[in-house]
Structures are given as structure tokens and as C-alpha cells.
Amino acid sequence: MQLLWPKRLTTAVLSATLLGTGACAPSNGATMPATPPTAAPAPGGTQASDTGGSIGATGIGDPDFPTDGNGGYDVAHYGLKLAYDPPTKNLSGVTSVTAKAVHNLSRFNLDLHGFTVRRVTVDGRAATFTREGDELTVSPTTEIAKGSSFEVAVDYAGKPDPVRNSSNLGTYGFIPTKDGAFVTSEPNGAKTWFPSNDHPADKATFDFDITVPAGTTVIANGELRGRPVNGGPTTTFSWRESHPMATYLATITLGKFDVKTGRSPGGIPVYAATDPAFRRRLDYLYTTSAAVTDYWSKVFGPYPFSSTGGVIDDFSSGYALENQTKPMYGGFDPDQSIIAHELAHQWFGDSVSITRWRDLWLNEGFATYAEWLWSEHNGGLSAAKTFEDYYSARNAPMWRYPPGIAQKQDLFNNSVYIRGAMTLQVLRERIGDQKFFDLLRTWTTQHKYGNTTTDEFIKLAESMSGRKLGDLFDAWLYKPERPALR
């Protein structure tokens, strides 16, 4: 994710940026205690209640966000068969969730905000269900045995209610627009449009079959499974993301769009789309996305997905989001730096995903550092000079809160982006360019389509460099102070 905020260029600009930002900026945050990291929860939600292991927990086990996600099962696939009517803002249909029980389940939870749930089935048999807050609790007719695969189908309808007035992001989730919807769900907005295990620790593949009024375009992750099917007054678009994906990266953004498709010079399929208000930027979005993806494929390793691209919608979100295969730019012309950031996320955040939110710097710090590398590549400021400019801001608030400690009410803070990227520059200087870039490629290869933690990155960095690096990461990720340079 990239929030719209002034970036750099001079020390004076940097100081102003770091000492006081506008409403669309990553906030400076509060001072955080220097507490050590704790063990990560197991991917897939293996936390259980104290009831003999037959009830899935109402949280996946993230210590900083204990109500996000759910325990007791591991999702393999989501199948969404939905219809959306922009004039009435009504979303309806069935979401099917295919999962495996990680212990015996007499009851389990899904995350869902709003809507009227009309029916729930488990393996085709009607199940009882209750609602409390954003938890949909499902009780199958018979207990699901540990290790068994099962499918729960939820039939629901209503007007989506996105998350509003968040401290960093304003509005996110399923956001109705004048001609359709802008759908960007990080960190926990997937529940505003489909029932899910809404936490990045549980990734799954997706099928989307979305019916809309004729003349409306639906843009989802992955690739189209065929031509859109016209049904008189409606059209159904069928998309498939066959690579594992975190729920917050899923999208069915829809409305009026101009679309351009083709292949990058390196042979990667490209899908670019713009709202008519940004039609003049379609070729630029297409060409830049293709060039950036090809370059990152050399720097970070082979592109992990089947297509690349981007979408500019006419909704002023104040941010861009790295929706898997199709980054979304909310109501603005993205420059090359922002496109480089979002497409770097396809490796760092999308393919290699975090297990807990406190490791968000593994996404945002890496993508921000990619911006610095893109500048180097194009003859602009070097990463070392960008680092020096940020480091010179001695009184910047980011020194008071470390990026390796989650700020629950201020998750997308300045430190996660900038100090996270600075950590990588210090590491690069410590171990040298050859080992550093070998490390990045090894990291994306070893953890492709998986989930990771900071501890795993540190372990790999030490193994590949042959050096102890605990002091570096401790100072830059966990200490509420400006680290000294060695």
C-alpha cells in the first residue's frame, strides 16, 4: 500500500514530511515501548478454545489484532458468485469457502460485516448459524473431523458497509461509487463484502463470478476464465486467481473502464484499466507497469503471478493498494515511484506474505526500498543518498517508534515505510551488494506463495551473509531511538 504523501528530494522537504504530514500521509504515530517480538501464530488459524478442540477460535492468533481472522481451519479456496446493482448498491449471492479442519470442529467462525445471511450449508447440508458483531458462527449438523476438507456456502444480501474513518486509511473495503464500486480491503476489509478468514496468515485461491448491469466492467484478480457472458440486461464476468492470495488483496472493482491488454517486453501478460476520467493515462499505466514488472523480475526473481498491470478508478481514496496482479490507484495519476512500490509488493506482501501484522515492514519497508532502487535505476537519487537525507532529520517522530512493533491504531505509520526501508539500506551496506541482492532473490524464492516473519528474514540474512546481524535489526526495528551509524 502507498499512502499519498510527499516523498523526498531535499533535506528540507524531508524534514517537513517527517515532522508533520497531511491527512493523506502515514501518520507519525505515538511513542511505542521497546518490547521484544513474540512468537508468530501458525498460518491457517490453528488456535482453539479450551473446549476440547471442537470449537474454532474467533481469532486467528495475531497478538496485536486478536479478533481478526478465525481459528480451527485453513482455507484452500473461495468461490464467489455474486451480483451487484450500482443504482441500489445491493450485493447478493453465495460465497463458498473450501477449507480443511485443523482440529475437530463442532462450530467455527467466519468474518462478515453487515448483510442479511439467508442460508448457510456445510457440505450441502443446512447448518445453523448466529451473528454477533462481525462474527458469523456456523454449527454444522455433524462435527467435522480433524484433517477433513469441507465446504461452507453462505447465501447473503445487502448493502456493503465499508470501514470508515480509520486512523490511516479513511475508507476501505467494498466502497460503492457513482458507477460501480472501488474494492480495496487492506487490512481487514474483505469482511465488508464476503465471508472469510480475514487475515493474511490464511491465504487461498479465488474464483469470481460477478454479475452486473450490461455496460459495466468487473475487474478482479488473476485472469478472465473466458469472455464475459451477456444475459440481456446483465453481464457476468468470471475471473480466477490460481495462486494463493490474502483476503485483503482480493478485489471486484467495477464500473466504466477503458482496458488495454498485451504482453510486457519480457513476455508477461499485462492488464491495464482506467476510468474514463483518466483515459489519457491508460497507455502510460500499461507501459510503465510492464517496464517495472520486467525490471523487478530481474532484481527480485521471476514474477510470481500469471499477469501484471494496474487500475486507476475515479474514487479519491488517498492511497494505492497492491491488489494481487492488479494494483489499484484511487483517483489520482500514479507516478513511476508509486507504480514501482505497488508492483514490488507483488513479491513482498502478495507472494511472500506476513504471518502477523507486526511484521508489516516486510511489506511496506521492502516496497519503499524498491522505490529507492527504481530511482537508482533511472538515474535519480541513489538509495544511499535517500537514506542519508532521511537520517539527517534528527528529530523526526519515526525515531520514537520502531517499525517492528505494531501500532494497533496506527498500523500504516511513517516508520513502517521509511525506517523499514532504511533497515534494508543498512543491511545492504553491512553485507555488500552481491549478498544483499542474492538474499532478496532467495527470500522471494524460498517463501513464494507462503507466509513469513521477521525472525525468518533475520535468520536467512545471517545464514547467507555468514554474519551475526542481531544488533542491526534490534536497533533499526525495535529500539525507540535514532540508531547510531557504524
Short mmCIF file of C-alpha atoms in Angstrom, two decimals:
data_model
loop_
_atom_site.label_atom_id
_atom_site.label_comp_id
_atom_site.label_asym_id
_atom_site.label_seq_id
_atom_site.Cartn_x
_atom_site.Cartn_y
_atom_site.Cartn_z
CA MET A 1 0.00 0.00 0.00
CA GLN A 2 1.15 3.52 -0.75
CA LEU A 3 -0.42 6.48 1.02
CA LEU A 4 -0.30 9.78 -0.80
CA TRP A 5 2.33 11.85 0.96
CA PRO A 6 5.31 13.99 -0.09
CA LYS A 7 8.28 11.71 -0.68
CA ARG A 8 11.71 13.29 -0.65
CA LEU A 9 14.19 15.21 -2.85
CA THR A 10 15.72 17.61 -0.33
CA THR A 11 16.54 17.53 3.35
CA ALA A 12 14.23 20.48 3.93
CA VAL A 13 11.35 18.69 2.26
CA LEU A 14 12.19 15.51 4.15
CA SER A 15 12.18 17.27 7.49
CA ALA A 16 8.80 18.80 6.77
CA THR A 17 7.46 15.44 5.68
CA LEU A 18 8.72 13.59 8.71
CA LEU A 19 7.82 16.22 11.28
CA GLY A 20 4.31 16.94 10.14
CA THR A 21 2.23 15.31 7.43
CA GLY A 22 -1.13 15.93 5.83
CA ALA A 23 -4.34 13.99 6.13
CA CYS A 24 -3.32 11.52 3.41
CA ALA A 25 0.06 10.75 4.93
CA PRO A 26 1.19 7.81 7.01
CA SER A 27 0.88 9.32 10.46
CA ASN A 28 3.81 9.98 12.75
CA GLY A 29 2.27 7.82 15.43
CA ALA A 30 2.75 7.67 19.15
CA THR A 31 5.85 6.64 21.04
CA MET A 32 5.92 2.89 21.38
CA PRO A 33 7.59 0.84 24.12
CA ALA A 34 10.58 -1.21 23.04
CA THR A 35 9.03 -4.59 23.72
CA PRO A 36 10.56 -7.67 22.11
CA PRO A 37 8.71 -9.60 19.43
CA THR A 38 6.67 -12.66 20.35
CA ALA A 39 6.20 -15.96 18.60
CA ALA A 40 4.09 -15.92 15.46
CA PRO A 41 0.75 -17.70 15.24
CA ALA A 42 0.65 -20.71 12.97
CA PRO A 43 -0.66 -19.94 9.45
CA GLY A 44 -4.16 -21.10 8.70
CA GLY A 45 -5.65 -20.42 12.09
CA THR A 46 -4.75 -23.25 14.43
CA GLN A 47 -5.81 -21.56 17.62
CA ALA A 48 -8.59 -23.35 19.50
CA SER A 49 -10.70 -22.60 22.52
CA ASP A 50 -10.49 -24.54 25.78
CA THR A 51 -13.40 -26.81 24.90
CA GLY A 52 -11.66 -29.99 23.86
CA GLY A 53 -10.65 -28.59 20.48
CA SER A 54 -14.11 -28.77 18.89
CA ILE A 55 -14.81 -25.05 18.55
CA GLY A 56 -12.78 -22.86 16.21
CA ALA A 57 -11.44 -19.70 17.85
CA THR A 58 -12.89 -16.30 16.97
CA GLY A 59 -9.41 -15.01 16.18
CA ILE A 60 -6.52 -16.48 14.20
CA GLY A 61 -3.98 -15.82 16.93
CA ASP A 62 -2.41 -12.49 15.95
CA PRO A 63 -1.48 -11.00 19.36
CA ASP A 64 -1.86 -7.41 18.15
CA PHE A 65 -5.22 -7.97 16.45
CA PRO A 66 -6.82 -10.81 18.41
CA THR A 67 -10.27 -10.54 16.79
CA ASP A 68 -9.03 -10.67 13.18
CA GLY A 69 -9.38 -13.95 11.34
CA ASN A 70 -10.57 -17.20 12.85
CA GLY A 71 -9.09 -20.44 14.14
CA GLY A 72 -9.79 -24.12 13.63
CA TYR A 73 -9.49 -24.37 9.86
CA ASP A 74 -7.28 -23.50 6.91
CA VAL A 75 -8.97 -22.09 3.80
CA ALA A 76 -7.93 -23.52 0.42
CA HIS A 77 -10.34 -21.75 -1.95
CA TYR A 78 -13.03 -19.09 -2.16
CA GLY A 79 -15.74 -19.24 -4.81
CA LEU A 80 -17.74 -16.01 -5.08
CA LYS A 81 -20.93 -15.99 -7.17
CA LEU A 82 -22.27 -12.51 -6.64
CA ALA A 83 -24.43 -9.87 -8.29
CA TYR A 84 -24.10 -6.13 -7.73
CA ASP A 85 -26.53 -3.42 -8.76
CA PRO A 86 -24.89 0.04 -8.65
CA PRO A 87 -28.15 2.08 -8.56
CA THR A 88 -29.45 0.30 -5.46
CA LYS A 89 -25.99 -0.59 -4.06
CA ASN A 90 -27.25 -4.12 -3.39
CA LEU A 91 -24.74 -7.00 -3.32
CA SER A 92 -26.13 -10.52 -3.19
CA GLY A 93 -25.18 -14.10 -3.90
CA VAL A 94 -23.29 -17.04 -2.48
CA THR A 95 -19.71 -17.32 -1.30
CA SER A 96 -18.37 -20.86 -0.95
CA VAL A 97 -15.38 -21.48 1.29
CA THR A 98 -13.42 -24.71 0.89
CA ALA A 99 -11.26 -25.44 3.93
CA LYS A 100 -9.55 -28.14 5.96
CA ALA A 101 -10.21 -28.59 9.66
CA VAL A 102 -7.05 -28.39 11.75
CA HIS A 103 -8.85 -29.97 14.69
CA ASN A 104 -12.33 -31.44 15.25
CA LEU A 105 -14.93 -28.76 14.60
CA SER A 106 -18.45 -28.70 16.01
CA ARG A 107 -18.56 -24.94 15.44
CA PHE A 108 -16.45 -22.36 13.60
CA ASN A 109 -16.49 -18.70 12.66
CA LEU A 110 -16.25 -16.61 9.52
CA ASP A 111 -15.72 -12.85 9.37
CA LEU A 112 -18.63 -10.93 7.84
CA HIS A 113 -19.68 -7.33 8.39
CA GLY A 114 -23.29 -6.41 7.71
CA PHE A 115 -25.64 -8.13 5.22
CA THR A 116 -28.57 -10.44 5.85
CA VAL A 117 -27.46 -14.06 5.85
CA ARG A 118 -30.24 -16.08 4.28
CA ARG A 119 -28.85 -19.59 4.43
CA VAL A 120 -25.67 -21.47 5.33
CA THR A 121 -24.77 -25.00 4.29
CA VAL A 122 -21.82 -27.22 5.14
CA ASP A 123 -21.09 -29.86 2.52
CA GLY A 124 -24.53 -29.24 1.07
CA ARG A 125 -26.44 -29.74 4.32
CA ALA A 126 -28.20 -26.88 6.06
CA ALA A 127 -26.29 -25.59 9.08
CA THR A 128 -27.39 -23.39 11.94
CA PHE A 129 -25.73 -20.02 12.34
CA THR A 130 -25.69 -16.97 14.58
CA ARG A 131 -24.40 -13.42 14.20
CA GLU A 132 -22.54 -11.32 16.75
CA GLY A 133 -20.71 -8.23 15.59
CA ASP A 134 -18.56 -9.22 12.62
CA GLU A 135 -18.57 -12.92 13.53
CA LEU A 136 -20.71 -15.41 11.63
CA THR A 137 -20.75 -18.55 13.77
CA VAL A 138 -21.61 -21.75 11.90
CA SER A 139 -22.66 -25.05 13.50
CA PRO A 140 -22.71 -27.98 11.06
CA THR A 141 -25.15 -30.84 11.61
CA THR A 142 -22.27 -33.20 12.35
CA GLU A 143 -18.83 -32.49 13.72
CA ILE A 144 -16.09 -32.04 11.12
CA ALA A 145 -13.16 -34.34 11.81
CA LYS A 146 -9.63 -33.02 12.07
CA GLY A 147 -7.90 -33.19 8.72
CA SER A 148 -11.16 -33.31 6.75
CA SER A 149 -11.90 -30.94 3.92
CA PHE A 150 -15.28 -29.26 3.94
CA GLU A 151 -17.19 -26.58 2.05
CA VAL A 152 -19.33 -23.94 3.69
CA ALA A 153 -21.64 -21.89 1.45
CA VAL A 154 -23.12 -18.62 2.67
CA ASP A 155 -26.10 -17.06 0.89
CA TYR A 156 -26.34 -13.37 1.78
CA ALA A 157 -27.52 -9.97 0.54
CA GLY A 158 -27.50 -6.32 1.48
CA LYS A 159 -25.73 -3.01 1.02
CA PRO A 160 -21.97 -3.21 1.67
CA ASP A 161 -20.78 -1.05 4.55
CA PRO A 162 -17.07 -0.22 4.15
CA VAL A 163 -14.75 0.60 7.03
CA ARG A 164 -14.82 4.37 7.53
CA ASN A 165 -12.73 6.92 9.41
CA SER A 166 -9.78 4.61 10.06
CA SER A 167 -6.77 6.39 11.51
CA ASN A 168 -4.56 5.89 8.44
CA LEU A 169 -6.75 4.97 5.51
CA GLY A 170 -10.04 6.81 5.77
CA THR A 171 -12.39 4.41 3.95
CA TYR A 172 -11.59 0.90 2.74
CA GLY A 173 -13.34 -2.35 1.89
CA PHE A 174 -16.20 -2.51 -0.62
CA ILE A 175 -16.82 1.16 -1.43
CA PRO A 176 -19.82 2.00 -3.67
CA THR A 177 -19.06 4.61 -6.35
CA LYS A 178 -21.25 6.51 -8.79
CA ASP A 179 -20.83 3.88 -11.50
CA GLY A 180 -19.90 0.77 -9.51
CA ALA A 181 -17.51 0.04 -6.65
CA PHE A 182 -13.89 0.58 -5.63
CA VAL A 183 -12.74 -2.51 -3.71
CA THR A 184 -9.55 -2.30 -1.63
CA SER A 185 -9.59 -4.24 1.62
CA GLU A 186 -6.30 -3.88 3.49
CA PRO A 187 -6.00 -4.60 6.35
CA ASN A 188 -9.33 -6.25 7.30
CA GLY A 189 -11.97 -5.02 4.88
CA ALA A 190 -12.64 -8.27 2.99
CA LYS A 191 -15.36 -8.98 5.55
CA THR A 192 -17.28 -5.98 4.16
CA TRP A 193 -18.15 -7.95 1.02
CA PHE A 194 -17.64 -11.68 1.52
CA PRO A 195 -17.46 -14.15 4.46
CA SER A 196 -13.86 -15.16 5.01
CA ASN A 197 -10.98 -15.91 7.31
CA ASP A 198 -9.95 -12.28 7.07
CA HIS A 199 -6.27 -12.30 7.99
CA PRO A 200 -3.18 -12.59 5.76
CA ALA A 201 -1.98 -15.71 7.61
CA ASP A 202 -4.62 -17.77 5.79
CA LYS A 203 -4.19 -17.50 2.01
CA ALA A 204 -6.32 -19.22 -0.63
CA THR A 205 -7.10 -19.33 -4.34
CA PHE A 206 -10.15 -17.50 -5.70
CA ASP A 207 -12.86 -17.80 -8.34
CA PHE A 208 -15.07 -14.78 -9.01
CA ASP A 209 -18.33 -14.95 -10.98
CA ILE A 210 -19.76 -11.43 -10.78
CA THR A 211 -22.98 -10.31 -12.50
CA VAL A 212 -23.53 -6.62 -13.16
CA PRO A 213 -25.72 -4.44 -15.40
CA ALA A 214 -24.75 -4.58 -19.07
CA GLY A 215 -22.15 -1.97 -19.92
CA THR A 216 -20.39 -2.34 -16.57
CA THR A 217 -16.91 -3.89 -16.38
CA VAL A 218 -15.78 -6.11 -13.48
CA ILE A 219 -12.05 -6.23 -12.70
CA ALA A 220 -10.86 -8.95 -10.34
CA ASN A 221 -7.59 -10.68 -9.52
CA GLY A 222 -5.90 -13.11 -11.86
CA GLU A 223 -7.20 -13.78 -15.35
CA LEU A 224 -10.56 -13.98 -17.08
CA ARG A 225 -11.80 -17.55 -17.49
CA GLY A 226 -13.44 -16.69 -20.79
CA ARG A 227 -15.36 -13.93 -22.47
CA PRO A 228 -17.95 -12.09 -20.37
CA VAL A 229 -21.38 -13.72 -20.73
CA ASN A 230 -24.22 -11.43 -21.74
CA GLY A 231 -27.61 -12.20 -20.27
CA GLY A 232 -29.86 -9.49 -21.65
CA PRO A 233 -29.73 -6.63 -19.15
CA THR A 234 -26.76 -8.13 -17.30
CA THR A 235 -23.24 -9.39 -17.95
CA THR A 236 -21.31 -11.94 -15.91
CA PHE A 237 -17.53 -11.72 -15.61
CA SER A 238 -15.61 -14.80 -14.47
CA TRP A 239 -12.10 -14.31 -13.07
CA ARG A 240 -9.69 -16.75 -11.42
CA GLU A 241 -6.67 -16.16 -9.20
CA SER A 242 -4.99 -19.56 -9.15
CA HIS A 243 -2.16 -18.50 -6.85
CA PRO A 244 -2.69 -18.27 -3.07
CA MET A 245 -3.85 -14.81 -2.04
CA ALA A 246 -4.52 -13.00 1.23
CA THR A 247 -8.13 -11.89 1.59
CA TYR A 248 -7.22 -8.20 1.81
CA LEU A 249 -5.77 -8.37 -1.71
CA ALA A 250 -9.00 -9.61 -3.32
CA THR A 251 -10.98 -7.18 -5.47
CA ILE A 252 -14.04 -6.97 -7.71
CA THR A 253 -13.68 -3.29 -8.59
CA LEU A 254 -16.37 -2.45 -11.13
CA GLY A 255 -17.71 0.43 -13.22
CA LYS A 256 -16.95 2.09 -16.53
CA PHE A 257 -13.40 1.35 -17.67
CA ASP A 258 -11.17 1.56 -20.71
CA VAL A 259 -8.98 -1.54 -20.88
CA LYS A 260 -5.69 -2.32 -22.61
CA THR A 261 -4.12 -5.78 -22.66
CA GLY A 262 -1.00 -7.31 -24.13
CA ARG A 263 2.41 -8.50 -23.01
CA SER A 264 5.41 -6.78 -21.48
CA PRO A 265 8.69 -6.80 -23.42
CA GLY A 266 9.67 -9.68 -21.12
CA GLY A 267 6.57 -11.66 -22.11
CA ILE A 268 4.37 -11.18 -19.02
CA PRO A 269 0.64 -10.64 -19.74
CA VAL A 270 -0.45 -7.08 -18.86
CA TYR A 271 -3.95 -5.81 -18.00
CA ALA A 272 -4.37 -2.06 -17.51
CA ALA A 273 -7.64 -0.22 -16.98
CA THR A 274 -8.66 3.37 -16.31
CA ASP A 275 -11.88 5.13 -15.50
CA PRO A 276 -12.89 7.41 -18.41
CA ALA A 277 -11.78 10.39 -16.30
CA PHE A 278 -8.22 9.03 -16.57
CA ARG A 279 -8.39 7.72 -20.14
CA ARG A 280 -5.37 9.82 -21.14
CA ARG A 281 -3.23 7.80 -18.68
CA LEU A 282 -4.11 4.32 -19.96
CA ASP A 283 -1.09 3.92 -22.23
CA TYR A 284 1.22 5.31 -19.54
CA LEU A 285 -0.17 2.93 -16.91
CA TYR A 286 0.16 -0.01 -19.27
CA THR A 287 3.70 0.80 -20.43
CA THR A 288 5.06 1.72 -17.00
CA SER A 289 3.53 -1.32 -15.29
CA ALA A 290 5.06 -3.57 -17.94
CA ALA A 291 8.51 -1.98 -17.65
CA VAL A 292 8.52 -2.03 -13.84
CA THR A 293 7.40 -5.67 -13.68
CA ASP A 294 10.11 -6.72 -16.11
CA TYR A 295 12.77 -4.89 -14.12
CA TRP A 296 11.71 -6.25 -10.75
CA SER A 297 11.74 -9.73 -12.31
CA LYS A 298 15.49 -9.28 -12.73
CA VAL A 299 16.10 -7.74 -9.31
CA PHE A 300 13.75 -9.79 -7.10
CA GLY A 301 13.45 -13.02 -9.07
CA PRO A 302 10.88 -14.31 -11.56
CA TYR A 303 7.46 -12.65 -11.45
CA PRO A 304 5.33 -14.87 -9.18
CA PHE A 305 1.95 -14.49 -10.90
CA SER A 306 0.38 -15.02 -14.31
CA SER A 307 -0.29 -11.38 -15.20
CA THR A 308 0.53 -7.85 -14.11
CA GLY A 309 -0.98 -4.41 -14.60
CA GLY A 310 -2.98 -1.82 -12.70
CA VAL A 311 -6.26 0.06 -12.42
CA ILE A 312 -6.99 3.77 -11.97
CA ASP A 313 -10.52 4.40 -10.71
CA ASP A 314 -12.25 7.74 -10.25
CA PHE A 315 -12.56 7.46 -6.48
CA SER A 316 -10.36 9.69 -4.33
CA SER A 317 -9.20 7.12 -1.80
CA GLY A 318 -5.97 8.85 -0.80
CA TYR A 319 -3.98 5.66 -1.35
CA ALA A 320 -2.96 2.93 -3.76
CA LEU A 321 -3.21 -0.77 -2.89
CA GLU A 322 -1.27 -3.71 -4.25
CA ASN A 323 -4.26 -5.92 -5.04
CA GLN A 324 -2.72 -9.13 -6.33
CA THR A 325 -1.94 -8.85 -10.08
CA LYS A 326 -3.91 -5.55 -10.29
CA PRO A 327 -2.78 -2.69 -8.06
CA MET A 328 -5.49 -0.08 -7.54
CA TYR A 329 -4.87 3.66 -7.73
CA GLY A 330 -7.67 5.63 -6.12
CA GLY A 331 -8.50 8.78 -8.05
CA PHE A 332 -5.04 10.05 -8.99
CA ASP A 333 -2.32 9.72 -11.63
CA PRO A 334 0.32 7.38 -10.16
CA ASP A 335 3.88 8.38 -10.88
CA GLN A 336 6.58 5.83 -11.62
CA SER A 337 7.63 5.69 -7.98
CA ILE A 338 4.16 4.69 -6.79
CA ILE A 339 3.79 2.11 -9.56
CA ALA A 340 7.22 0.72 -8.64
CA HIS A 341 6.09 0.50 -4.99
CA GLU A 342 2.84 -1.34 -5.70
CA LEU A 343 4.38 -3.77 -8.17
CA ALA A 344 7.24 -4.55 -5.78
CA HIS A 345 4.51 -5.67 -3.40
CA GLN A 346 3.66 -8.48 -5.82
CA TRP A 347 6.84 -10.11 -4.45
CA PHE A 348 6.88 -8.54 -0.97
CA GLY A 349 3.45 -8.83 0.58
CA ASP A 350 1.47 -10.67 -2.09
CA SER A 351 3.59 -13.72 -2.95
CA VAL A 352 5.63 -13.60 0.26
CA SER A 353 3.04 -12.62 2.87
CA ILE A 354 3.26 -11.78 6.54
CA THR A 355 2.05 -14.11 9.27
CA ARG A 356 1.22 -11.32 11.73
CA TRP A 357 0.60 -7.60 11.29
CA ARG A 358 3.59 -6.57 13.42
CA ASP A 359 5.79 -7.73 10.53
CA LEU A 360 4.20 -5.23 8.14
CA TRP A 361 7.61 -3.66 7.50
CA LEU A 362 8.41 -6.80 5.47
CA ASN A 363 5.78 -5.49 3.03
CA GLU A 364 5.97 -1.72 3.25
CA GLY A 365 9.66 -1.29 4.06
CA PHE A 366 10.62 -3.53 1.15
CA ALA A 367 8.25 -1.79 -1.28
CA THR A 368 9.51 1.63 -0.16
CA TYR A 369 13.10 0.47 -0.64
CA ALA A 370 12.06 -0.66 -4.11
CA GLU A 371 11.12 2.96 -4.85
CA TRP A 372 14.68 3.95 -3.93
CA LEU A 373 16.06 1.21 -6.19
CA TRP A 374 13.83 2.40 -9.05
CA SER A 375 15.24 5.90 -8.60
CA GLU A 376 18.78 4.48 -8.75
CA HIS A 377 17.89 2.52 -11.88
CA ASN A 378 16.60 5.64 -13.63
CA GLY A 379 19.48 7.95 -12.76
CA GLY A 380 17.80 9.69 -9.83
CA LEU A 381 18.83 9.74 -6.19
CA SER A 382 20.68 6.65 -5.06
CA ALA A 383 19.27 4.58 -2.21
CA ALA A 384 22.29 5.63 -0.14
CA LYS A 385 21.58 9.34 -0.72
CA THR A 386 17.89 8.90 0.06
CA PHE A 387 18.87 7.13 3.27
CA GLU A 388 21.24 9.98 4.20
CA ASP A 389 18.53 12.58 3.67
CA TYR A 390 16.08 10.76 5.91
CA TYR A 391 18.74 10.05 8.53
CA SER A 392 19.65 13.73 8.72
CA ALA A 393 16.20 14.53 10.14
CA ARG A 394 17.39 14.05 13.73
CA ASN A 395 14.11 14.95 15.40
CA ALA A 396 11.79 13.01 13.12
CA PRO A 397 8.98 11.34 15.10
CA MET A 398 9.73 7.98 13.46
CA TRP A 399 12.80 7.60 15.69
CA ARG A 400 10.47 7.37 18.70
CA TYR A 401 8.59 4.34 17.46
CA PRO A 402 10.19 1.28 15.86
CA PRO A 403 8.74 -0.34 12.74
CA GLY A 404 8.96 -3.87 14.14
CA ILE A 405 6.32 -3.18 16.79
CA ALA A 406 2.72 -2.91 15.57
CA GLN A 407 0.80 0.23 16.40
CA LYS A 408 -2.71 -1.09 16.65
CA GLN A 409 -4.44 2.23 15.96
CA ASP A 410 -1.78 3.44 13.55
CA LEU A 411 -0.73 0.41 11.56
CA PHE A 412 0.38 2.18 8.37
CA ASN A 413 2.67 4.66 10.04
CA ASN A 414 5.64 6.53 8.63
CA SER A 415 8.19 4.39 10.43
CA VAL A 416 6.98 1.14 8.85
CA TYR A 417 7.65 2.61 5.42
CA ILE A 418 10.72 4.80 5.84
CA ARG A 419 12.56 3.27 8.78
CA GLY A 420 11.74 -0.15 7.35
CA ALA A 421 13.40 0.82 4.06
CA MET A 422 16.34 2.33 5.95
CA THR A 423 16.85 -1.00 7.70
CA LEU A 424 17.39 -2.62 4.30
CA GLN A 425 19.90 0.04 3.24
CA VAL A 426 21.90 -0.50 6.43
CA LEU A 427 21.79 -4.25 5.81
CA ARG A 428 22.93 -3.74 2.20
CA GLU A 429 25.91 -1.69 3.36
CA ARG A 430 26.78 -4.22 6.08
CA ILE A 431 26.79 -7.36 3.89
CA GLY A 432 27.54 -5.88 0.44
CA ASP A 433 25.53 -5.67 -2.77
CA GLN A 434 26.14 -9.20 -4.00
CA LYS A 435 24.94 -10.89 -0.83
CA PHE A 436 22.14 -8.38 -0.33
CA PHE A 437 20.50 -8.92 -3.72
CA ASP A 438 21.12 -12.66 -3.53
CA LEU A 439 19.30 -12.52 -0.19
CA LEU A 440 16.26 -10.77 -1.70
CA ARG A 441 16.01 -13.32 -4.52
CA THR A 442 16.45 -16.24 -2.13
CA TRP A 443 13.81 -14.79 0.20
CA THR A 444 11.22 -14.49 -2.58
CA THR A 445 12.05 -17.98 -3.85
CA GLN A 446 12.06 -19.85 -0.55
CA HIS A 447 8.81 -18.27 0.66
CA LYS A 448 6.98 -17.99 -2.64
CA TYR A 449 3.19 -18.11 -2.04
CA GLY A 450 3.80 -18.56 1.70
CA ASN A 451 3.79 -16.63 4.96
CA THR A 452 6.82 -15.36 6.86
CA THR A 453 8.05 -13.45 9.91
CA THR A 454 10.83 -11.00 10.68
CA ASP A 455 12.66 -13.71 12.62
CA GLU A 456 12.80 -15.85 9.48
CA PHE A 457 14.22 -12.96 7.45
CA ILE A 458 16.90 -12.28 10.05
CA LYS A 459 17.82 -15.96 10.17
CA LEU A 460 18.18 -16.12 6.38
CA ALA A 461 20.19 -12.89 6.27
CA GLU A 462 22.62 -14.23 8.87
CA SER A 463 22.91 -17.58 7.15
CA MET A 464 23.60 -16.12 3.71
CA SER A 465 25.97 -13.40 4.91
CA GLY A 466 27.81 -15.52 7.45
CA ARG A 467 27.48 -12.67 9.95
CA LYS A 468 25.60 -12.03 13.16
CA LEU A 469 23.09 -9.27 12.47
CA GLY A 470 21.04 -9.14 15.65
CA ASP A 471 22.42 -5.74 16.65
CA LEU A 472 21.43 -4.22 13.30
CA PHE A 473 17.85 -5.45 13.34
CA ASP A 474 17.40 -4.76 17.04
CA ALA A 475 18.47 -1.13 16.62
CA TRP A 476 16.52 -0.41 13.47
CA LEU A 477 13.35 -2.42 14.10
CA TYR A 478 12.83 -2.49 17.86
CA LYS A 479 14.51 0.49 19.57
CA PRO A 480 12.53 3.75 20.09
CA GLU A 481 15.50 5.92 19.18
CA ARG A 482 17.61 7.07 16.25
CA PRO A 483 20.17 4.30 15.68
CA ALA A 484 23.83 5.18 15.53
CA LEU A 485 25.62 4.50 12.27
CA ARG A 486 28.59 2.15 12.44
#
